[in-house]
Short mmCIF file of C-alpha atoms in Angstrom, two decimals:
data_model
loop_
_atom_site.label_atom_id
_atom_site.label_comp_id
_atom_site.label_asym_id
_atom_site.label_seq_id
_atom_site.Cartn_x
_atom_site.Cartn_y
_atom_site.Cartn_z
CA UNK G 1 13.84 39.70 -8.13
CA UNK G 2 16.44 38.14 -10.36
CA UNK G 3 17.63 35.96 -7.47
CA UNK G 4 14.10 34.75 -6.81
CA UNK G 5 13.73 33.82 -10.48
CA UNK G 6 16.95 31.81 -10.43
CA UNK G 7 15.89 30.01 -7.26
CA UNK G 8 12.48 29.22 -8.74
CA UNK G 9 14.02 27.83 -11.92
CA UNK G 10 16.53 25.77 -9.92
CA UNK G 11 13.75 24.39 -7.71
CA UNK G 12 11.60 23.45 -10.69
CA UNK G 13 14.55 21.85 -12.47
CA UNK G 14 15.40 19.78 -9.41
CA UNK G 15 11.76 18.81 -8.95
CA UNK G 16 11.44 17.75 -12.59
CA UNK G 17 14.70 15.78 -12.40
CA UNK G 18 13.46 13.92 -9.32
CA UNK G 19 10.11 13.29 -10.99
CA UNK G 20 11.86 11.93 -14.11
CA UNK G 21 14.08 9.72 -11.95
CA UNK G 22 10.98 8.09 -10.47
CA UNK G 23 8.81 7.94 -13.58
CA UNK G 24 11.27 6.97 -16.34
CA UNK G 25 12.04 3.49 -14.90
CA UNK G 26 8.31 2.81 -14.69
CA UNK G 27 7.86 3.81 -18.32
CA UNK G 28 10.72 1.50 -19.31
CA UNK G 29 9.07 -1.41 -17.51
CA UNK G 30 5.75 -0.72 -19.22
CA UNK G 31 7.43 -0.43 -22.63
CA UNK G 32 9.27 -3.75 -22.25
CA UNK G 33 5.99 -5.49 -21.41
CA UNK G 34 4.91 -4.98 -25.04
CA UNK G 35 7.95 -6.72 -26.50
CA UNK G 36 7.40 -9.83 -28.60
CA UNK G 37 10.88 -11.19 -27.88
CA UNK G 38 11.80 -14.01 -25.54
CA UNK G 39 13.87 -11.76 -23.28
CA UNK G 40 13.45 -8.28 -21.83
CA UNK G 41 14.89 -5.67 -24.17
CA UNK G 42 14.62 -1.89 -24.29
CA UNK G 43 13.59 -0.45 -26.59
CA UNK G 44 11.56 -3.43 -27.81
CA UNK G 45 12.22 -4.30 -31.45
CA UNK G 46 8.55 -5.09 -32.16
CA UNK G 47 5.46 -4.17 -30.17
CA UNK G 48 3.06 -6.95 -29.27
CA UNK G 49 0.57 -8.01 -26.62
CA UNK G 50 1.78 -11.59 -26.77
CA UNK G 51 2.96 -11.65 -23.19
CA UNK G 52 -0.33 -10.16 -21.93
CA UNK G 53 -2.17 -13.00 -23.64
CA UNK G 54 0.32 -15.40 -22.07
CA UNK G 55 -0.39 -13.90 -18.66
CA UNK G 56 -4.15 -14.46 -18.92
CA UNK G 57 -3.53 -18.00 -20.16
CA UNK G 58 -1.23 -18.84 -17.25
CA UNK G 59 -2.99 -20.43 -14.31
CA UNK G 60 0.03 -19.94 -12.07
CA UNK G 61 0.26 -16.18 -12.69
CA UNK G 62 -3.49 -15.73 -12.27
CA UNK G 63 -3.40 -17.65 -8.99
CA UNK G 64 -0.51 -15.47 -7.77
CA UNK G 65 -2.45 -12.37 -8.79
CA UNK G 66 -5.48 -13.64 -6.88
CA UNK G 67 -3.30 -14.37 -3.85
CA UNK G 68 -1.94 -10.81 -3.93
CA UNK G 69 -5.46 -9.39 -4.02
CA UNK G 70 -6.66 -11.66 -1.20
CA UNK G 71 -3.68 -10.80 1.00
CA UNK G 72 -3.95 -7.09 0.12
CA UNK G 73 -7.64 -6.88 0.99
CA UNK G 74 -7.14 -8.87 4.19
CA UNK G 75 -4.23 -6.67 5.22
CA UNK G 76 -6.17 -3.49 4.44
CA UNK G 77 -9.14 -4.65 6.52
CA UNK G 78 -7.10 -5.75 9.56
CA UNK G 79 -4.61 -2.86 9.49
CA UNK G 80 -7.42 -0.32 9.10
CA UNK G 81 -9.32 -1.79 12.04
CA UNK G 82 -6.24 -1.76 14.29
CA UNK G 83 -4.96 1.61 13.11
CA UNK G 84 -8.30 3.38 13.49
CA UNK G 85 -9.04 1.89 16.92
CA UNK G 86 -5.49 2.60 18.11
CA UNK G 87 -5.57 6.23 17.01
CA UNK G 88 -9.09 6.68 18.37
CA UNK G 89 -8.19 5.18 21.72
CA UNK G 90 -5.10 7.33 22.14
CA UNK G 91 -7.21 10.49 21.81
CA UNK G 92 -8.66 9.68 25.23
CA UNK G 93 -5.51 8.30 26.88
CA UNK G 94 -3.78 10.96 28.98
CA UNK G 95 -1.57 8.51 30.84
CA UNK G 96 2.18 8.19 30.47
CA UNK G 97 1.64 4.89 28.63
CA UNK G 98 -0.22 6.71 25.88
CA UNK G 99 2.77 8.97 25.21
CA UNK G 100 4.98 6.01 24.28
CA UNK G 101 2.48 4.35 21.97
CA UNK G 102 3.56 6.34 18.89
CA UNK G 103 7.26 5.34 19.14
CA UNK G 104 6.26 1.70 19.77
CA UNK G 105 4.05 1.68 16.69
CA UNK G 106 7.11 2.54 14.57
CA UNK G 107 9.11 -0.49 15.72
CA UNK G 108 7.92 -2.90 12.98
CA UNK G 109 8.98 -0.38 10.32
CA UNK G 110 12.47 -0.14 11.82
CA UNK G 111 13.15 -3.88 11.94
CA UNK G 112 14.65 -5.28 8.70
CA UNK G 113 12.06 -7.35 6.83
CA UNK G 114 14.48 -10.30 6.70
CA UNK G 115 14.54 -10.44 10.49
CA UNK G 116 10.77 -10.17 10.65
CA UNK G 117 10.42 -12.86 8.00
CA UNK G 118 12.65 -15.34 9.82
CA UNK G 119 11.04 -14.63 13.19
CA UNK G 120 7.50 -14.92 11.85
CA UNK G 121 8.41 -18.07 9.93
CA UNK G 122 9.49 -19.76 13.16
CA UNK G 123 6.47 -18.44 15.05
CA UNK G 124 3.86 -19.41 12.47
CA UNK G 125 5.53 -22.77 11.87
CA UNK G 126 5.03 -23.60 15.54
CA UNK G 127 1.41 -22.47 15.34
CA UNK G 128 0.68 -24.41 12.17
CA UNK G 129 -0.05 -21.27 10.13
CA UNK G 130 2.97 -21.32 7.82
CA UNK G 131 1.99 -21.10 4.18
CA UNK G 132 -1.51 -19.81 4.93
CA UNK G 133 -3.02 -16.52 3.83
CA UNK G 134 -3.49 -15.65 7.48
CA UNK G 135 0.26 -15.72 8.16
CA UNK G 136 1.05 -13.37 5.26
CA UNK G 137 -1.81 -11.04 6.15
CA UNK G 138 -0.63 -10.82 9.77
CA UNK G 139 2.93 -10.16 8.62
CA UNK G 140 1.91 -7.40 6.22
CA UNK G 141 -0.32 -5.91 8.91
CA UNK G 142 2.80 -5.24 10.98
CA UNK G 143 3.94 -2.80 8.31
CA UNK G 144 0.58 -1.42 7.26
CA UNK G 145 -0.91 -0.68 10.68
CA UNK G 146 1.60 2.08 11.62
CA UNK G 147 0.78 3.95 8.39
CA UNK G 148 -2.96 3.75 9.04
CA UNK G 149 -2.38 4.76 12.65
CA UNK G 150 -0.49 7.95 11.78
CA UNK G 151 -2.94 8.85 9.03
CA UNK G 152 -5.80 8.57 11.51
CA UNK G 153 -3.94 10.52 14.19
CA UNK G 154 -3.69 13.36 11.71
CA UNK G 155 -7.38 13.01 10.79
CA UNK G 156 -8.55 12.86 14.41
CA UNK G 157 -6.48 15.95 15.26
CA UNK G 158 -8.86 17.97 13.02
CA UNK G 159 -12.05 16.39 14.35
CA UNK G 160 -14.39 18.41 16.56
CA UNK G 161 -14.66 16.21 19.64
CA UNK G 162 -17.50 18.31 21.03
CA UNK G 163 -19.73 16.41 18.59
CA UNK G 164 -18.88 13.20 20.42
CA UNK G 165 -19.62 14.81 23.78
CA UNK G 166 -22.98 15.98 22.45
CA UNK G 167 -23.80 12.45 21.28
CA UNK G 168 -23.02 11.11 24.76
CA UNK G 169 -25.18 13.81 26.35
CA UNK G 170 -28.07 12.72 24.12
CA UNK G 171 -27.79 9.15 25.38
CA UNK G 172 -25.76 7.48 22.60
CA UNK G 173 -23.46 4.66 23.70
CA UNK G 174 -19.77 4.38 22.77
CA UNK G 175 -20.39 2.23 19.70
CA UNK G 176 -23.33 4.31 18.49
CA UNK G 177 -21.35 7.52 18.99
CA UNK G 178 -18.42 6.22 17.00
CA UNK G 179 -20.49 4.76 14.15
CA UNK G 180 -22.95 7.63 13.73
CA UNK G 181 -20.87 10.67 14.76
CA UNK G 182 -17.14 10.01 14.42
CA UNK G 183 -16.96 7.62 11.47
CA UNK G 184 -18.98 9.73 8.98
CA UNK G 185 -16.62 12.66 9.61
CA UNK G 186 -13.39 10.68 9.22
CA UNK G 187 -14.45 8.16 6.55
CA UNK G 188 -12.18 9.72 3.91
CA UNK G 189 -9.17 9.27 6.18
CA UNK G 190 -10.17 5.67 6.87
CA UNK G 191 -10.45 5.06 3.13
CA UNK G 192 -7.02 6.57 2.46
CA UNK G 193 -5.46 4.51 5.26
CA UNK G 194 -7.01 1.32 3.85
CA UNK G 195 -5.67 2.09 0.38
CA UNK G 196 -2.16 2.70 1.74
CA UNK G 197 -2.31 -0.61 3.60
CA UNK G 198 -3.42 -2.35 0.41
CA UNK G 199 -0.54 -0.84 -1.60
CA UNK G 200 2.00 -1.79 1.07
CA UNK G 201 0.77 -5.39 1.02
CA UNK G 202 0.67 -5.53 -2.77
CA UNK G 203 4.36 -4.70 -3.16
CA UNK G 204 5.82 -6.39 -0.06
CA UNK G 205 8.19 -9.19 -1.03
CA UNK G 206 10.60 -10.32 1.68
CA UNK G 207 8.18 -11.48 4.37
CA UNK G 208 5.90 -13.03 1.75
CA UNK G 209 8.90 -14.95 0.38
CA UNK G 210 9.51 -16.55 3.79
CA UNK G 211 5.88 -17.26 4.62
CA UNK G 212 4.23 -18.25 1.33
CA UNK G 213 4.07 -21.62 -0.36
CA UNK G 214 3.25 -22.62 -3.93
CA UNK G 215 -0.47 -22.25 -3.21
CA UNK G 216 -0.22 -18.82 -1.57
CA UNK G 217 2.70 -17.13 -3.37
CA UNK G 218 2.02 -13.53 -4.32
CA UNK G 219 2.93 -11.70 -7.51
CA UNK G 220 6.24 -10.27 -6.18
CA UNK G 221 7.32 -13.73 -4.94
CA UNK G 222 6.48 -15.43 -8.23
CA UNK G 223 8.15 -12.64 -10.21
CA UNK G 224 11.36 -13.10 -8.19
CA UNK G 225 11.21 -16.87 -8.76
CA UNK G 226 10.76 -16.41 -12.51
CA UNK G 227 13.57 -13.83 -12.72
CA UNK G 228 15.99 -16.40 -11.34
CA UNK G 229 15.16 -18.69 -14.26
CA UNK G 230 14.54 -16.37 -17.22
CA UNK G 231 14.42 -12.65 -18.00
CA UNK G 232 11.30 -12.79 -20.14
CA UNK G 233 8.83 -9.88 -20.53
CA UNK G 234 6.24 -11.62 -18.36
CA UNK G 235 7.83 -9.96 -15.34
CA UNK G 236 7.31 -6.59 -17.01
CA UNK G 237 3.68 -7.48 -17.66
CA UNK G 238 2.91 -8.25 -14.02
CA UNK G 239 4.95 -5.22 -12.93
CA UNK G 240 2.80 -3.09 -15.22
CA UNK G 241 -0.35 -4.44 -13.60
CA UNK G 242 1.06 -3.67 -10.13
CA UNK G 243 2.00 -0.15 -11.24
CA UNK G 244 -1.48 0.48 -12.62
CA UNK G 245 -3.18 -0.88 -9.51
CA UNK G 246 -0.98 1.26 -7.25
CA UNK G 247 -1.58 4.37 -9.35
CA UNK G 248 -5.30 3.66 -9.34
CA UNK G 249 -5.29 3.31 -5.55
CA UNK G 250 -3.35 6.56 -5.17
CA UNK G 251 -5.78 8.32 -7.52
CA UNK G 252 -8.69 7.09 -5.39
CA UNK G 253 -6.92 8.35 -2.26
CA UNK G 254 -6.43 11.79 -3.82
CA UNK G 255 -10.07 11.90 -4.88
CA UNK G 256 -11.20 10.86 -1.43
CA UNK G 257 -9.27 13.67 0.24
CA UNK G 258 -10.20 16.33 -2.33
CA UNK G 259 -13.84 15.59 -3.15
CA UNK G 260 -14.84 19.24 -2.78
CA UNK G 261 -12.15 20.36 -5.23
CA UNK G 262 -13.13 17.64 -7.70
CA UNK G 263 -16.80 18.60 -7.51
CA UNK G 264 -15.91 22.24 -8.21
CA UNK G 265 -13.86 21.24 -11.24
CA UNK G 266 -16.71 19.14 -12.63
CA UNK G 267 -19.40 21.71 -11.98
#
């Protein structure tokens, strides 16, 4: 019994240490965003929202923020479509080709983003898409689609496929069966996959650096550009916004997958 107690305490201590290692840097970033100085300093000598006001007065930062949202939403939509259809299609593919799909889906995640960025830059430059939102969305989709795919494979593994057979027996076509039978039962998984794709796009930097221009640069790209010139708290401000958006998206994902538990807590 004593040994179990020691192991439990050691596990909790290690868990808390890991949690602190992840959370403390985020708290430092948020704290430095309220500094009124000209450079990032922790702890800030005086608290102020000066740099937040500066952010909302800056057309360039607001345009970068808008670009990040546009690219994130576009990536989430395209990656979700591809990931859901890919996972759905593989449920009915018993061929040898279907067995190698999963390893192939992982390939974009294993290639260094610098290599992907250079390759896509050359490819999109030839196609006249360099610097467009479409090029960045397609690049981010390479990373986001595998995550959506594996989320949906897990979701589909718990789906009762006899419902789909029953829909076919009643005369429903493939599209009708998917929309009215499958989708309502897996919508929470689709929502979680879309949120993960959005978060991946929101924080991706390397490929966006290669593919964006002044009119399409995202928040991470602009933050990197500004850091090369000055270490002012504006970077902490935009980082705080990205942290809050990511946490909000994760909270929505948790709620989507635990709606029954949430309803019990609120009842």
